[in-house]
Amino acid sequence: MPKLPFYQVDAFASRPFEGNQACVMPLEDFLPDAILQTIAAENNVAETAYLVRKSENTWALRWFTPAVEVPLCGHATLASAHVLFEEYSFKGEAVHFETVHSGSLIVRRLADGQLEMDFPCGPVQEIPVTDDVATALGARPVQAWGGMFYAARFETPEEVEALKPDQRALKDLGVPGEGWDRGNFGCFAAGGDGVDVTSRFFAPGSGIDEDPATGSWHTMLARVMSERFGKTDLKCRQAFPGRGAFIDTRLEDDRVKLIGTSVTVIEGSFTL
């Protein structure tokens, strides 16, 4: 029976049991989509990343949640680069990923050992807060934006950490971002213990009630924080109960740099 290489990585983490889990599976060629989706469902973590090498420093990259293929995933990209640098001993300065919906993504290894991702950052637009969204979130945001996702601002980090949304109601609300369904909500407040912004990310529209560490959300958060507070460099905390993550961001025109580390927690093979 065929065996596929398999790594489970805690991304945006300095030690096991922090950050967000991703499975990384380097392949010779992409398998049929139905099989890729079935494997991701079996893995049952936020994202499974599939890599196919195209040249010396370039890989094709795709991401699947247990339910759908997504157009962009930050933590699984970080995990993929981590596997190439640490487990496959890639010696280059930067890994290049070619993606279907998000173009070319570059991940560089910094002098301190952290990895820096270079991601696109789309425009955002302030939108009204509606009663159905406030009811589904269980609290009324003071401000909201539409873009890749729905971004909801609260006054204090404590309000964000206390949120207990109705996930079934949330799934059909929000904004349909480019390549994304409704039901993807980033909730944030300026400030927090030693950070510039504290957030959580609810994604029932992508098959995940709450994501522990979300790179794609932080590209939008970087834009929103720049427009609302004039900050282009951020220390961010994603306050997922029991795990959470710290992500540094830097907005540069229409790109965002996302900086973090990862830890391999499982290495083995997947048997088809």
XYZ file of C-alpha atoms in Angstrom, residues 43-224:
182
model
C -5.988 14.299 9.598
C -8.679 16.449 11.221
C -6.538 19.493 12.001
C -7.166 23.051 10.838
C -5.171 22.605 7.620
C -3.317 19.975 5.661
C -0.700 21.383 3.270
C 0.407 19.463 0.168
C 3.737 20.289 -1.499
C 5.058 19.314 -4.934
C 8.591 20.386 -5.849
C 8.889 22.329 -9.121
C 12.529 23.481 -9.084
C 15.485 23.833 -6.745
C 13.771 26.363 -4.461
C 10.137 26.362 -5.639
C 7.208 24.171 -4.591
C 3.558 24.144 -5.618
C 1.410 24.450 -2.484
C -2.250 23.717 -1.717
C -4.173 23.846 1.563
C -7.218 21.845 2.699
C -9.278 22.117 5.880
C -11.215 18.981 6.870
C -14.092 20.383 4.782
C -12.782 22.541 1.891
C -9.758 23.702 -0.071
C -8.877 27.289 0.871
C -7.197 30.013 -1.235
C -4.686 31.095 1.433
C -3.415 29.703 4.730
C -0.657 31.338 6.720
C 0.048 28.863 9.494
C 0.230 25.871 7.121
C 2.570 27.844 4.830
C 4.803 28.557 7.812
C 4.644 24.874 8.769
C 5.521 23.841 5.196
C 8.578 26.087 5.109
C 9.591 24.796 8.541
C 9.482 21.210 7.254
C 11.599 22.080 4.219
C 14.202 23.977 6.257
C 14.345 21.674 9.282
C 13.299 18.200 8.124
C 14.421 18.281 4.475
C 17.549 20.375 5.202
C 16.838 22.976 2.528
C 19.911 25.228 2.464
C 18.640 28.198 0.469
C 17.825 31.601 1.934
C 14.174 31.495 0.870
C 11.485 29.004 -0.094
C 9.146 29.996 -2.935
C 5.616 28.620 -3.003
C 3.418 28.821 -6.097
C -0.301 28.807 -5.298
C -3.457 28.735 -7.379
C -5.296 31.701 -5.817
C -2.663 33.678 -3.909
C 0.196 33.830 -6.377
C 3.800 33.501 -5.283
C 4.491 33.324 -1.532
C 8.040 33.645 -0.201
C 9.283 32.441 3.176
C 12.752 33.535 4.346
C 14.796 32.242 7.229
C 15.976 35.170 9.369
C 19.280 35.397 11.234
C 17.553 34.627 14.553
C 16.016 31.431 13.157
C 12.503 32.792 12.780
C 10.704 32.507 9.450
C 9.318 35.557 7.636
C 6.437 35.080 5.211
C 5.672 37.599 2.452
C 1.908 37.574 1.780
C -0.496 39.673 -0.300
C -2.797 42.098 1.501
C -6.042 43.130 -0.138
C -8.098 46.286 0.458
C -10.623 46.628 3.286
C -13.756 48.728 3.560
C -15.626 49.828 6.665
C -19.144 48.355 6.808
C -22.079 48.765 9.214
C -22.506 46.378 12.133
C -25.837 44.612 11.701
C -28.075 43.213 14.430
C -27.815 39.634 13.144
C -24.019 39.706 13.336
C -24.084 41.206 16.848
C -26.552 38.542 17.971
C -24.511 35.695 16.455
C -21.283 36.981 18.035
C -23.008 37.448 21.369
C -21.718 41.024 21.662
C -21.912 44.123 19.472
C -18.669 45.281 17.812
C -17.994 49.005 17.799
C -16.751 48.912 14.194
C -16.507 46.438 11.303
C -14.716 46.017 7.984
C -15.200 43.784 4.987
C -12.356 42.349 2.942
C -10.971 38.848 2.770
C -13.033 38.191 5.943
C -15.352 40.085 8.268
C -13.295 42.085 10.795
C -15.097 43.100 13.993
C -13.491 45.573 16.418
C -14.290 45.582 20.138
C -13.242 48.112 22.742
C -11.175 45.820 24.972
C -9.202 42.564 24.700
C -11.305 41.222 27.578
C -14.437 41.487 25.417
C -12.725 39.548 22.631
C -11.560 36.807 24.979
C -15.055 36.476 26.478
C -16.830 35.924 23.122
C -18.990 32.799 22.857
C -20.551 33.063 19.384
C -23.383 31.018 17.957
C -21.363 29.138 15.334
C -24.401 27.860 13.415
C -25.774 31.377 13.057
C -22.349 32.811 12.240
C -21.774 30.381 9.359
C -24.197 32.141 7.003
C -23.281 35.718 7.939
C -20.478 38.124 7.180
C -18.879 38.903 3.842
C -17.927 36.610 0.962
C -14.251 37.392 0.498
C -12.382 36.649 -2.720
C -12.210 32.861 -2.867
C -13.820 32.527 0.572
C -17.344 31.747 1.724
C -19.242 33.692 4.357
C -18.857 32.683 7.971
C -15.233 33.761 8.536
C -14.941 36.333 11.328
C -11.886 37.971 12.847
C -12.681 39.693 16.157
C -10.089 42.025 17.672
C -9.293 44.854 20.052
C -6.282 47.100 20.303
C -3.969 46.331 23.198
C -3.372 43.343 25.429
C -0.618 42.059 27.676
C 2.582 43.162 25.930
C 0.990 43.279 22.458
C -0.538 45.836 20.101
C -3.655 43.835 19.282
C -5.530 40.805 20.610
C -7.788 38.778 18.341
C -9.695 35.552 17.785
C -10.789 33.991 14.499
C -14.058 32.089 14.047
C -14.383 30.161 10.777
C -17.500 27.963 10.637
C -17.742 28.955 6.960
C -14.479 27.058 6.389
C -15.432 24.087 8.540
C -13.594 25.285 11.685
C -15.425 26.751 14.693
C -12.346 28.613 15.935
C -8.817 28.687 14.546
C -5.911 28.890 17.032
C -3.486 30.870 14.808
C -4.483 32.346 11.454
C -1.902 33.927 9.171
C -4.383 34.919 6.463
C -6.500 36.785 9.037
C -3.421 38.691 10.193
C -2.845 40.045 6.687
C -6.261 41.693 6.909
C -5.741 42.676 10.546
C -2.504 44.453 9.576
C -4.402 46.546 7.011
C -7.267 47.359 9.386
